[in-house]
mmCIF file of C-alpha atoms in Angstrom:
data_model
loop_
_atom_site.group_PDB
_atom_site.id
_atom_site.type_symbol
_atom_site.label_atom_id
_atom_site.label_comp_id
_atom_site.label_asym_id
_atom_site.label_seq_id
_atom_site.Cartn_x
_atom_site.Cartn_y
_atom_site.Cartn_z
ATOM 1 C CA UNK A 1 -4.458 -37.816 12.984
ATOM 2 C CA UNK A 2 -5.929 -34.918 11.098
ATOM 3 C CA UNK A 3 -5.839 -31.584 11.901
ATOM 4 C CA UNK A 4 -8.950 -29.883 12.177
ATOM 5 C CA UNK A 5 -9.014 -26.076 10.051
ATOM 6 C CA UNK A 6 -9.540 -23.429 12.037
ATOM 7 C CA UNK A 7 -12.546 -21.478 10.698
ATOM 8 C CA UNK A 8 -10.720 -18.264 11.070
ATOM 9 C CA UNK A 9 -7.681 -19.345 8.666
ATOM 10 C CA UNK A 10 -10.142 -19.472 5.853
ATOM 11 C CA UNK A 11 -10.030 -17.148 2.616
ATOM 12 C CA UNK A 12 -13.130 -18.113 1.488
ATOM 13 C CA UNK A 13 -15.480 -15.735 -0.006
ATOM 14 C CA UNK A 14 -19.222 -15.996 -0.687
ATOM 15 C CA UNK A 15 -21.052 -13.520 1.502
ATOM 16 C CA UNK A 16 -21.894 -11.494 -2.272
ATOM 17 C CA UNK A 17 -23.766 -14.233 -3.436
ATOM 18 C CA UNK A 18 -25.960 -14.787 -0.089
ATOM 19 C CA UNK A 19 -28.815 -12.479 1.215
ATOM 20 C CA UNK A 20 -28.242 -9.356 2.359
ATOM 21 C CA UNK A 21 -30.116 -10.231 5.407
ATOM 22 C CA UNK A 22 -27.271 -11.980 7.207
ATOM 23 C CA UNK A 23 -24.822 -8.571 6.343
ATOM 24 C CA UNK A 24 -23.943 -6.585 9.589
ATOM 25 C CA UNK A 25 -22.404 -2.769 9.053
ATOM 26 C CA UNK A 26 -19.167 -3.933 7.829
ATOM 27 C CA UNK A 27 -20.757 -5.828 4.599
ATOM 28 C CA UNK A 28 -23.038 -2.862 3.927
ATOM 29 C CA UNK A 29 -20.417 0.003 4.342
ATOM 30 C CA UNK A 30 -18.253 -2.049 1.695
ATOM 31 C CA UNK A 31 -20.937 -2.376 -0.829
ATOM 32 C CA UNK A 32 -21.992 1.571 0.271
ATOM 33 C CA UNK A 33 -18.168 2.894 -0.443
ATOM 34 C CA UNK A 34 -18.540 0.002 -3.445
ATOM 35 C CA UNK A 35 -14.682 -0.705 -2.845
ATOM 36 C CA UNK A 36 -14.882 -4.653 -3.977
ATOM 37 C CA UNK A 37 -11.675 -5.954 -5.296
ATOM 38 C CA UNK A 38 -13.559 -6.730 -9.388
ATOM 39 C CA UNK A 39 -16.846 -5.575 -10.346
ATOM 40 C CA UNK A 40 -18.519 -9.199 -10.922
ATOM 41 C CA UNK A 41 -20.652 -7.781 -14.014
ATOM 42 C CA UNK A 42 -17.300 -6.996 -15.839
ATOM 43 C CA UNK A 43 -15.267 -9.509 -17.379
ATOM 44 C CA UNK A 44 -11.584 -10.330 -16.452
ATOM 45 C CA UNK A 45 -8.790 -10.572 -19.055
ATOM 46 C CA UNK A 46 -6.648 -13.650 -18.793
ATOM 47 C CA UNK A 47 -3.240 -13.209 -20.235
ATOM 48 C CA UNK A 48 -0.541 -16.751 -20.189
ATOM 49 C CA UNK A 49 2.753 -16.151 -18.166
ATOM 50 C CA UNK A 50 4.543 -14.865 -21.628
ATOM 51 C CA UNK A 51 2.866 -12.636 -23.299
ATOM 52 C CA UNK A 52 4.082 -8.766 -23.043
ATOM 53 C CA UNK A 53 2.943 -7.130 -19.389
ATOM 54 C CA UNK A 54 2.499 -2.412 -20.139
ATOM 55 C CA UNK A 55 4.652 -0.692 -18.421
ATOM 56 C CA UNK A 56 3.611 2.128 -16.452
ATOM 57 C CA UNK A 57 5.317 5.046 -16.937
ATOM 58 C CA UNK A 58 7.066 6.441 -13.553
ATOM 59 C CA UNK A 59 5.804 10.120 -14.175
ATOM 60 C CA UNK A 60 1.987 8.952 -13.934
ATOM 61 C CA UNK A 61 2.463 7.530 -10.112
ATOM 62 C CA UNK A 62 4.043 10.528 -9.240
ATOM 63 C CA UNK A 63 1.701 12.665 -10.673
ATOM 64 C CA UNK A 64 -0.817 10.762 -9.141
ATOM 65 C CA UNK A 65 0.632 10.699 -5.468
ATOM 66 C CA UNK A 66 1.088 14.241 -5.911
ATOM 67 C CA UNK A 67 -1.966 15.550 -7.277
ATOM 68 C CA UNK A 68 -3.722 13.824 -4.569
ATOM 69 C CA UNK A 69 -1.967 14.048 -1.522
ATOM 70 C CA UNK A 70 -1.657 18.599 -2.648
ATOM 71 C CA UNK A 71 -5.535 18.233 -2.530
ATOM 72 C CA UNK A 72 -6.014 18.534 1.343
ATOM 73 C CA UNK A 73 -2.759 20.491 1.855
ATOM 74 C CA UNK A 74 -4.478 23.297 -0.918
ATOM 75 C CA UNK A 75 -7.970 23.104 1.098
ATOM 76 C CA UNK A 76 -5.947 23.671 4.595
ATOM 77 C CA UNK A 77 -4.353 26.633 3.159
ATOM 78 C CA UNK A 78 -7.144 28.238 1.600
ATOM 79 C CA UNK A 79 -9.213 27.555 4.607
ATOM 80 C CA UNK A 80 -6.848 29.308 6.794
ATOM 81 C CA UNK A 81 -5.678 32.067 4.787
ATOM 82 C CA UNK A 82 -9.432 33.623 4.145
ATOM 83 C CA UNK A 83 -10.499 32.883 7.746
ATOM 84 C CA UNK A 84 -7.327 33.777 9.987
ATOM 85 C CA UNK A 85 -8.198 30.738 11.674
ATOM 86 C CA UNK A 86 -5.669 27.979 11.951
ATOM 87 C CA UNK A 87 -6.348 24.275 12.848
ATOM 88 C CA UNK A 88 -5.554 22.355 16.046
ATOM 89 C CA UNK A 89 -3.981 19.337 16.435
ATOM 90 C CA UNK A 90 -7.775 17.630 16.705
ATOM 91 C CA UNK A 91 -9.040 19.654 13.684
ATOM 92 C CA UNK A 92 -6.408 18.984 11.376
ATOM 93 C CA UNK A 93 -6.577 14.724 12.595
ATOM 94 C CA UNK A 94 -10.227 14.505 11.273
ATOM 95 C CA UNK A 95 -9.363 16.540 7.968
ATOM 96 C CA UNK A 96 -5.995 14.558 7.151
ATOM 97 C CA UNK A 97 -7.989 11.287 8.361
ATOM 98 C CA UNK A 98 -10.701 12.122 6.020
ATOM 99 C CA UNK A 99 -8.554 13.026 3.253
ATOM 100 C CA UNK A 100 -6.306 9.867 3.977
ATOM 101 C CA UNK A 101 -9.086 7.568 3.237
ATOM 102 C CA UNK A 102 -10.970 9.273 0.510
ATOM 103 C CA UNK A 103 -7.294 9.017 -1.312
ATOM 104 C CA UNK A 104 -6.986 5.192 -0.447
ATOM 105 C CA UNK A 105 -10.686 4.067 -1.783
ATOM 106 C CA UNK A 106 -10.250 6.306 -5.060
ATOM 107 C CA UNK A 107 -6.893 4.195 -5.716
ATOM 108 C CA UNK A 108 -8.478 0.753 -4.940
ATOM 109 C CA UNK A 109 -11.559 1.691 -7.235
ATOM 110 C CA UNK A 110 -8.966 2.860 -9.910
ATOM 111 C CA UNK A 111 -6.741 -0.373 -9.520
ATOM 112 C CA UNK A 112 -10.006 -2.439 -10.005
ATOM 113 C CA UNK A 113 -11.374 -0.659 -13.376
ATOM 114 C CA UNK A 114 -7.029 -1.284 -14.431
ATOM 115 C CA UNK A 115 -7.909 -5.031 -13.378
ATOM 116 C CA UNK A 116 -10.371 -5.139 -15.773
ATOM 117 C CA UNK A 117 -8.279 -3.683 -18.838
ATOM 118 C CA UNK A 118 -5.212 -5.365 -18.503
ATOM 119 C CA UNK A 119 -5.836 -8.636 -16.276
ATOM 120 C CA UNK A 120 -4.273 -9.826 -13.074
ATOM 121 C CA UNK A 121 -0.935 -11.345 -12.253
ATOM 122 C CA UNK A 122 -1.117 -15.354 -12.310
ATOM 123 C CA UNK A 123 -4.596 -15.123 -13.745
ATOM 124 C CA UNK A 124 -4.002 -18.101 -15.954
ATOM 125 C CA UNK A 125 -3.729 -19.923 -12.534
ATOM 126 C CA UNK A 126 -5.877 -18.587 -9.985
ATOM 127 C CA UNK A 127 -8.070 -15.522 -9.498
ATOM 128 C CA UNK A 128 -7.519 -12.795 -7.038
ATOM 129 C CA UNK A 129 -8.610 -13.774 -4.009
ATOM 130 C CA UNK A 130 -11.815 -11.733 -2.217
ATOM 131 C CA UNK A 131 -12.937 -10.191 0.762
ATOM 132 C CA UNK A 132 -12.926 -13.388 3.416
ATOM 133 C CA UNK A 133 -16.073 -14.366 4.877
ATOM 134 C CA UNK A 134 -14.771 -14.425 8.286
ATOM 135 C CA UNK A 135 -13.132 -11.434 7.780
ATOM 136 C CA UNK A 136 -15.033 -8.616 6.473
ATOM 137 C CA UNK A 137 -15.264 -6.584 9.849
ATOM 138 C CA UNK A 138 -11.425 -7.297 9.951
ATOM 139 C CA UNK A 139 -10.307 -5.450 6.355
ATOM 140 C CA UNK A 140 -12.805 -2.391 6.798
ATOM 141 C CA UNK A 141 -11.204 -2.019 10.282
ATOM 142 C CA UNK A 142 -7.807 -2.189 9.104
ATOM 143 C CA UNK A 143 -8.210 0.675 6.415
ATOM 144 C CA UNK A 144 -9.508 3.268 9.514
ATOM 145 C CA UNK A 145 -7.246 1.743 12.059
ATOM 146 C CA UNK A 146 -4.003 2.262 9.899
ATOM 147 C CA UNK A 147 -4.713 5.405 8.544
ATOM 148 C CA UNK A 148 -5.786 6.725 11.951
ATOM 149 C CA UNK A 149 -2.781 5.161 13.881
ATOM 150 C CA UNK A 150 -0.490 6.409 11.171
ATOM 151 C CA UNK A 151 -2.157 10.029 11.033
ATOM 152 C CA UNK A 152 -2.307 10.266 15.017
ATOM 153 C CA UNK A 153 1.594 9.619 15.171
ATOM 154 C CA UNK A 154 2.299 12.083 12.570
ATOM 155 C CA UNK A 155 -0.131 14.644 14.434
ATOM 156 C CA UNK A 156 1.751 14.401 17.440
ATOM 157 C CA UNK A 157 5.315 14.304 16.183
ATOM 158 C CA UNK A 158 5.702 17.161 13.967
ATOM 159 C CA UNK A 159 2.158 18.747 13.858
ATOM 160 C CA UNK A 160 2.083 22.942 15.055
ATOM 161 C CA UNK A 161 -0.866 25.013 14.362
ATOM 162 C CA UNK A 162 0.337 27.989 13.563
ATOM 163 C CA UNK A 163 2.482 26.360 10.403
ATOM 164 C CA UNK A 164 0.675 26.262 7.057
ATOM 165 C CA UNK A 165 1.329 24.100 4.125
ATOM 166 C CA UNK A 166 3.201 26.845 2.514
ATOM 167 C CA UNK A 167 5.807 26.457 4.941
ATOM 168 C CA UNK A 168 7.402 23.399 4.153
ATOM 169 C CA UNK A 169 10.826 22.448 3.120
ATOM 170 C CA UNK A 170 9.844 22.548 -0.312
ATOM 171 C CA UNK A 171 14.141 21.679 -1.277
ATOM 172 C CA UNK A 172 14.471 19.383 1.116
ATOM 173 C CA UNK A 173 10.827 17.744 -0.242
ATOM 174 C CA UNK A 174 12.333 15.570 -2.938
ATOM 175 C CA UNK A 175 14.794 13.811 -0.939
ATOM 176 C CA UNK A 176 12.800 13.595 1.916
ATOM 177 C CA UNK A 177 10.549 11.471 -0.393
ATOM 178 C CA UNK A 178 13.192 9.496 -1.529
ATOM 179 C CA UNK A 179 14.780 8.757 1.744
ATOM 180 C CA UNK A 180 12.074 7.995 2.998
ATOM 181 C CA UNK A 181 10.762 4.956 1.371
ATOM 182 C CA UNK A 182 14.513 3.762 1.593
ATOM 183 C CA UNK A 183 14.657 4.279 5.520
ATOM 184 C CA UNK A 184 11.094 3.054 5.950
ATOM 185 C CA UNK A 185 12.102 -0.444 3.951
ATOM 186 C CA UNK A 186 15.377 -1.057 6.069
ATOM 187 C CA UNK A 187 13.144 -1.452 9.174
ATOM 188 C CA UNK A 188 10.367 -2.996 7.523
ATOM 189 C CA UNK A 189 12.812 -5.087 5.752
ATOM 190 C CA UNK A 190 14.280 -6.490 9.123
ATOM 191 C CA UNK A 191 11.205 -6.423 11.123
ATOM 192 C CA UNK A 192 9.487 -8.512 8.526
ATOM 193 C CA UNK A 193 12.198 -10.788 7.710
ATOM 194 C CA UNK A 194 12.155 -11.755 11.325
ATOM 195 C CA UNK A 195 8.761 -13.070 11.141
ATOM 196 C CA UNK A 196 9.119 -15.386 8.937
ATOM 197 C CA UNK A 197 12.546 -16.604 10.333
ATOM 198 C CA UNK A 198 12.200 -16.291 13.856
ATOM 199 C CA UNK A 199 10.015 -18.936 14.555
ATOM 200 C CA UNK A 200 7.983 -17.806 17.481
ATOM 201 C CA UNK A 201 7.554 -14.690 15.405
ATOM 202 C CA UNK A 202 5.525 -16.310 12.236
ATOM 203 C CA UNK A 203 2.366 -17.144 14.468
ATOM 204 C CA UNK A 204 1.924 -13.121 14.292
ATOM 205 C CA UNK A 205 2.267 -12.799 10.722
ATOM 206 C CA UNK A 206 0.798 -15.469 9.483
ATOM 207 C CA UNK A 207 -3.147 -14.562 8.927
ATOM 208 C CA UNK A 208 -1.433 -11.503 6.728
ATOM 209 C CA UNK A 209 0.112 -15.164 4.205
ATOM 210 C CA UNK A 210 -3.256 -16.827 4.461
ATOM 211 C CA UNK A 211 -3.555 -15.355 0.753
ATOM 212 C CA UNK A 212 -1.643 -16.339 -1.946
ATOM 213 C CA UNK A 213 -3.616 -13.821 -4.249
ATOM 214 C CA UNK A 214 -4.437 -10.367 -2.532
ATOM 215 C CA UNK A 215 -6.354 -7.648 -3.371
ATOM 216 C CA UNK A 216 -5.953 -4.089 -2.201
ATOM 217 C CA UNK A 217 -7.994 -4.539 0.244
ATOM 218 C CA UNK A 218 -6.021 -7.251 2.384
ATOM 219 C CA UNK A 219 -3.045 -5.211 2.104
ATOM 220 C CA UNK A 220 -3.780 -4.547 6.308
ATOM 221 C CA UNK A 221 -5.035 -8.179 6.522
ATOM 222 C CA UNK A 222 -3.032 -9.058 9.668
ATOM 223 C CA UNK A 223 -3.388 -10.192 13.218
ATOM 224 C CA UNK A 224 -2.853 -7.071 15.965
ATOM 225 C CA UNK A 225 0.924 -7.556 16.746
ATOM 226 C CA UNK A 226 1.596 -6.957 12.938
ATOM 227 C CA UNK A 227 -0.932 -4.093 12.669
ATOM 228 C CA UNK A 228 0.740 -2.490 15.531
ATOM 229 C CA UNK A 229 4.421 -2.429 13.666
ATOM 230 C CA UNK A 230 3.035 -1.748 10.104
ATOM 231 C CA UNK A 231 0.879 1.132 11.440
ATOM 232 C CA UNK A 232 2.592 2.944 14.129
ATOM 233 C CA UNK A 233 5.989 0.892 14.872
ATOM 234 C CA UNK A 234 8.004 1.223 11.190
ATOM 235 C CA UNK A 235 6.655 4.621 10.410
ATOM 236 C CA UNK A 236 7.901 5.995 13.612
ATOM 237 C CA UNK A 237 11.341 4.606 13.892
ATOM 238 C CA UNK A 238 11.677 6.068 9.930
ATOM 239 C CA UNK A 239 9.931 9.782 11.356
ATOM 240 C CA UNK A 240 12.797 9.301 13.843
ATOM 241 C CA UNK A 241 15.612 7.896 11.490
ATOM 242 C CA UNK A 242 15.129 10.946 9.212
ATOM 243 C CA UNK A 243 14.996 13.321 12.030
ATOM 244 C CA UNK A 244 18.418 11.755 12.931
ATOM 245 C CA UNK A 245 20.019 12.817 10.062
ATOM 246 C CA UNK A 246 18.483 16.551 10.112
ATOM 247 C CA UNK A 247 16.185 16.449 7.590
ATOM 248 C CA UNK A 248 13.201 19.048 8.846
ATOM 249 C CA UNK A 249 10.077 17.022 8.445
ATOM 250 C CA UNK A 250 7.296 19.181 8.882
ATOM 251 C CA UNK A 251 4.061 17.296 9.405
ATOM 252 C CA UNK A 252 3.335 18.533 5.512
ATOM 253 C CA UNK A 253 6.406 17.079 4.443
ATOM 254 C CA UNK A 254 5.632 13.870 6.415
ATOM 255 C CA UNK A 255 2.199 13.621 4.968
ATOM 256 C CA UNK A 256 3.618 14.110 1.070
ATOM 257 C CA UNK A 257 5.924 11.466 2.300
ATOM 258 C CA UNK A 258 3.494 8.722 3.868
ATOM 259 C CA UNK A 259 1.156 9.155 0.192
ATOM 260 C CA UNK A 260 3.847 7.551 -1.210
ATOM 261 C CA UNK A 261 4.116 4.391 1.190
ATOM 262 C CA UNK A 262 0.556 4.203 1.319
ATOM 263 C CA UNK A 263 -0.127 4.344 -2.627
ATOM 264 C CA UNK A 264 2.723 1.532 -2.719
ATOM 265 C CA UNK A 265 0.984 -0.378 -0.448
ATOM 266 C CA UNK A 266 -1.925 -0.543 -1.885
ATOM 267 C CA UNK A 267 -0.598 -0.947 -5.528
ATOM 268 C CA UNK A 268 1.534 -3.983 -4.073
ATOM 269 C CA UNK A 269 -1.237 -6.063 -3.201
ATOM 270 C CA UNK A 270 -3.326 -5.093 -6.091
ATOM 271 C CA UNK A 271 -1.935 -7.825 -8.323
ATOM 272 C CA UNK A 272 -2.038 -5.961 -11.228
ATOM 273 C CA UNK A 273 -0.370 -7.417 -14.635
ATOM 274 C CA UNK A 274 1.484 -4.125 -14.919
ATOM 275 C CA UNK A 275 4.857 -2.968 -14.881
ATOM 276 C CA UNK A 276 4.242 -0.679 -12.251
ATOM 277 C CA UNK A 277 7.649 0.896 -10.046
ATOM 278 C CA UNK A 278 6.800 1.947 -6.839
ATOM 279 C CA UNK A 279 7.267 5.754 -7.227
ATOM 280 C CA UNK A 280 10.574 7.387 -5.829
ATOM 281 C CA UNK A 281 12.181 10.670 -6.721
ATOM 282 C CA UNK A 282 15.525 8.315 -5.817
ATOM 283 C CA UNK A 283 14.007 5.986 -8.480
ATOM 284 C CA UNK A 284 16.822 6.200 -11.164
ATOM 285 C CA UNK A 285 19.001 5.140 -8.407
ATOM 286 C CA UNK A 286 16.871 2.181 -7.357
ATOM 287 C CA UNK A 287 16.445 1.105 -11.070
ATOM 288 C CA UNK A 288 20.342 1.622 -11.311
ATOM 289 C CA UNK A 289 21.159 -0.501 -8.712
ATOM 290 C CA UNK A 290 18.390 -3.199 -10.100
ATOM 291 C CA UNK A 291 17.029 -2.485 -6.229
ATOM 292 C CA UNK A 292 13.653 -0.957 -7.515
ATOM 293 C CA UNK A 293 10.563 -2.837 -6.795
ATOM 294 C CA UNK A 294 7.389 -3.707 -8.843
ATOM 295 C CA UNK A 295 4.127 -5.277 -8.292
ATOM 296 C CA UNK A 296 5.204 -8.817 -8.981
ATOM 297 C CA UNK A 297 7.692 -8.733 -6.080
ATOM 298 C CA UNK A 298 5.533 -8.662 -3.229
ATOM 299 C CA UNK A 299 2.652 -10.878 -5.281
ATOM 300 C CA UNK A 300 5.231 -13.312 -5.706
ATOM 301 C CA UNK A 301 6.362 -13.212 -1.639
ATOM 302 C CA UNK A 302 2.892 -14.109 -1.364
ATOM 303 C CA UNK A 303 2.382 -16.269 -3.996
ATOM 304 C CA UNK A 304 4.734 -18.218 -3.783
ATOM 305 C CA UNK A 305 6.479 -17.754 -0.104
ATOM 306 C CA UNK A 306 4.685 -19.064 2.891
ATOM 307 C CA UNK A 307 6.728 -19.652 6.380
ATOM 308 C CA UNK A 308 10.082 -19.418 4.016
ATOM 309 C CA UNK A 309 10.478 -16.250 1.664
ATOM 310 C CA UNK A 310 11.628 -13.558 -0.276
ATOM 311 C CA UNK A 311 11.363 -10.159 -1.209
ATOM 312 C CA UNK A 312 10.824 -8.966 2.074
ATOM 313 C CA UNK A 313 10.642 -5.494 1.229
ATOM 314 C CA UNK A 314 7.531 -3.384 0.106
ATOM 315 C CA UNK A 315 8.823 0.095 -1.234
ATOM 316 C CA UNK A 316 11.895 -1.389 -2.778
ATOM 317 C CA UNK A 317 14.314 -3.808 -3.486
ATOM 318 C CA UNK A 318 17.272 -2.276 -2.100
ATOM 319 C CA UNK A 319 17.752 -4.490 1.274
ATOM 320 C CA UNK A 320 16.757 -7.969 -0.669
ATOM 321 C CA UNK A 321 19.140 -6.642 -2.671
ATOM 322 C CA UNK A 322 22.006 -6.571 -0.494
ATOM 323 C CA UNK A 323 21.043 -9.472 1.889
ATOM 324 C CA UNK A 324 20.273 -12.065 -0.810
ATOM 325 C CA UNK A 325 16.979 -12.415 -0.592
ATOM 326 C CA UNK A 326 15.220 -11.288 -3.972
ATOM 327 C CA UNK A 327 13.240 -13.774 -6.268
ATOM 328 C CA UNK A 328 13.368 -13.255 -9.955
ATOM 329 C CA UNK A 329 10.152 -12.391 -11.395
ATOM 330 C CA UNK A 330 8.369 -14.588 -14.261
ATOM 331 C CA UNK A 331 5.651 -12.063 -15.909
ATOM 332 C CA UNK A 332 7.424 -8.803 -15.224
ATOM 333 C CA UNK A 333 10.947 -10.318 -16.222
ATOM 334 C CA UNK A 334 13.216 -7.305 -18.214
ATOM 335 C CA UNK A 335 12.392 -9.338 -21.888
ATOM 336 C CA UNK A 336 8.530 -9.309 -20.839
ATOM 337 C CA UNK A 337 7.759 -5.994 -20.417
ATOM 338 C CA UNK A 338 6.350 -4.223 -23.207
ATOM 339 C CA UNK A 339 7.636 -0.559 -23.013
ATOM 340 C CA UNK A 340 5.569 0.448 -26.076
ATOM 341 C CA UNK A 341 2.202 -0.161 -25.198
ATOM 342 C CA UNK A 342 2.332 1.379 -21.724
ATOM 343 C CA UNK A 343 -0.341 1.916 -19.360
ATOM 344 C CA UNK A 344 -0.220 5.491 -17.183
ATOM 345 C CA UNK A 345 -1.959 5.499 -14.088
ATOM 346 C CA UNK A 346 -5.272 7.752 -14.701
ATOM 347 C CA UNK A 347 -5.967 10.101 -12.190
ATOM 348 C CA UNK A 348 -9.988 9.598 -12.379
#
C-alpha cells in the first residue's frame, strides 16, 4: 500500500510565480528585505563536475567577518564614549540583534550575486533548491529566532554594562576564535551525529534533510527540537567549554567569535562552486591536518546523505576526521581547484 506524502515534507517552490494576493507577511517581508536565494532575471552559470572550481582566498573571509562584526562594536563605543551613557543588558540585545541580522542578509545577498558569477555546486544536475511553499513563515522565523536565541544567551552569560568594546581580550582574541569553532564542532559533531544514528533521534532532524540542494536561507530549516540545540544548546555548552579552560570571553569577544559560526553557516548551505575554507585563525592547522572544511562538505552531507551520513561537522573537519566519517569531495577535490583564478569574498 502506498504511502500518502505529507504536505509538509514538500520542497516545492512556486509561490513567486503566483499572485501576490495569496502572500501573508512572511512572503512580503522576503521580497521587502529581497533576500531570495537567485535573482530569476539573472542567468545561472552551469559548470560539469571537472572543470577548475576559484579558490577563495582565506584573508577575504576574515576580512569580511571582521570588518563586519567591528561595525556594531565601533558604533557601541562611539555611542558611549561621547554620551557617558552605557547600555543595559536590554539596550545592547536590540542593537546586537539588529546588527546580527543586517550582517546575515548582506552575506546571503552577496552569496547570491557570487551564484551568479561562478555557478552552483551540482548545477549540471539539479538547481538549488528555493524557499518551500509550505515553509516560508518557517525560514523567516528561523533567521530572528536563532539570532535572537543565540544573542539572548550571550547577553546573559557574559554581558556587563559598564564594559566597552575596548575592553576585550584583544591577545586572547585570536585563539578564542580559533578554539572556538573547534569546541563548538566537537558538540555539534556528536549531537548531530546522533541524529542520524540514533534512530528515535532522526524524526527531529529530518525536515532540516528534506533538501538535497540548500540555499542560505534553509540553513535554520529544522523542526523545534533541532532549533533548540543549534540555537541555544551547542553555543552554550562551547560559551561554557571555553570558560572551562580560562579563556576570558567577554560578551565582545563572544560576539567576534559567533560572526564566525554564523558566516560559516550561512556560506555552508550556500552551495557555492567555490573553494571557500571556513575562516579560522587555527586554519593552517586545520588545513595541516587535512581537517579544514569547505563548502562542498556539508552540500555533499546533504546531497548525498539522507538517514545515513557524513561530514557531520559544520565549522570543520577535524572530528570526521578522527572518527571516520568524512566523504571525499568530487568538484572541490585538491587537483580541481584552480588556485590562479581565485575569487575573494567582496565586502559590498
Amino acid at each position: 500500500m502506498d504511502t500518502k506524502a505529507n504536505p509538509k515534507d514538500s520542497i516545492k517552490s512556486t509561490w513567486r510565480d503566483g499572485s501576490r494576493d495569496d502572500w501573508n507577511f512572511y512572503h512580503f517581508l522576503i521580497d521587502y528585505l529581497n533576500v531570495y536565494p537567485v535573482d530569476r532575471d539573472q542567468e545561472v552559470p552551469v559548470h560539469t563536475k571537472d572543470e577548475k572550481v576559484p579558490y577563495v582566498p582565506q584573508w577575504s573571509l576574515h576580512r569580511w567577518v571582521l570588518f563586519y562584526s567591528a561595525i556594531p562594536l565601533a558604533v557601541h563605543q562611539v555611542y558611549s564614549s561621547y554620551t557617558g551613557r552605557t547600555l543595559g543588558p536590554i539596550a545592547a540585545f536590540n542593537w546586537y540583534f539588529f546588527a546580527f541580522n543586517a550582517i546575515v542578509i548582506h552575506e546571503v545577498k552577496i552569496i547570491r550575486r557570487l551564484g551568479h558569477k561562478f555557478g552552483f555546486l551540482d548545477g549540471d544536475k539539479h538547481e538549488r533548491d528555493g524557499i518551500p511553499d509550505v515553509g516560508v513563515g518557517k525560514v523567516v522565523q528561523a533567521l530572528y529566532k536563532t539570532t535572537g536565541s543565540r544573542l539572548a544567551m550571550g547577553v546573559y552569560l557574559s554581558y556587563h554594562a559598564n564594559q566597552l568594546p575596548s575592553t576585550m581580550s584583544w591577545a586572547w582574541l585570536p585563539l578564542e576564535i580559533g578554539l572556538y569553532g573547534i569546541v563548538l564542532d566537537f558538540w555539534f559533531y556528536w549531537y548531530h551525529r546522533a541524529m542520524h544514528d540514533v534512530g528515535f533521534l532522526w524524526r527531529f532532524h529530518r525536515t532540516h534533510h528534506l533538501t538535497k540542494h540548500p540555499n542560505p536561507l534553509l540553513s535554520a530549516y529544522a523542526d523545534h527540537e533541532q532549533e533548540f540545540f543549534d540555537m541555544v544548546g551547542v553555543p552554550f555548552l562551547t560559551y561554557m567549554t571555553l570558560k572551562a579552560f580560562g579563556l576570558p570571553m567577554s560578551f565582545y569577544e563572544w560576539w567576534v567569535c559567533h560572526q564566525y559560526i554564523a558566516f560559516t553557516e550561512v556560506l555552508g548551505h550556500s552551495g557555492l562552486r567555490l573553494h571557500g575554507n571556513a575562516p579560522s585563525t587555527l586554519g593552517w592547522l586545520l588545513d595541516l591536518l587535512g581537517a579544514d572544511i569547505v563548502i562542498e562538505d556539508h552540500d555533499l552531507h546533504h546531497r548525498k546523505g539522507y538517514r545515513k551520513s557524513y561530514n557531520y561537522g559544520k565549522q570543520t573537519r577535524l572530528w570526521d576526521r578522527i572518527f571516520g566519517t568524512c566523504h571525499d569531495r568530487i568538484e572541490s577535490a585538491r587537483d580541481n581547484v584552480d588556485h590562479v583564478n581565485t575569487a575573494a569574498m567582496p565586502l559590498f
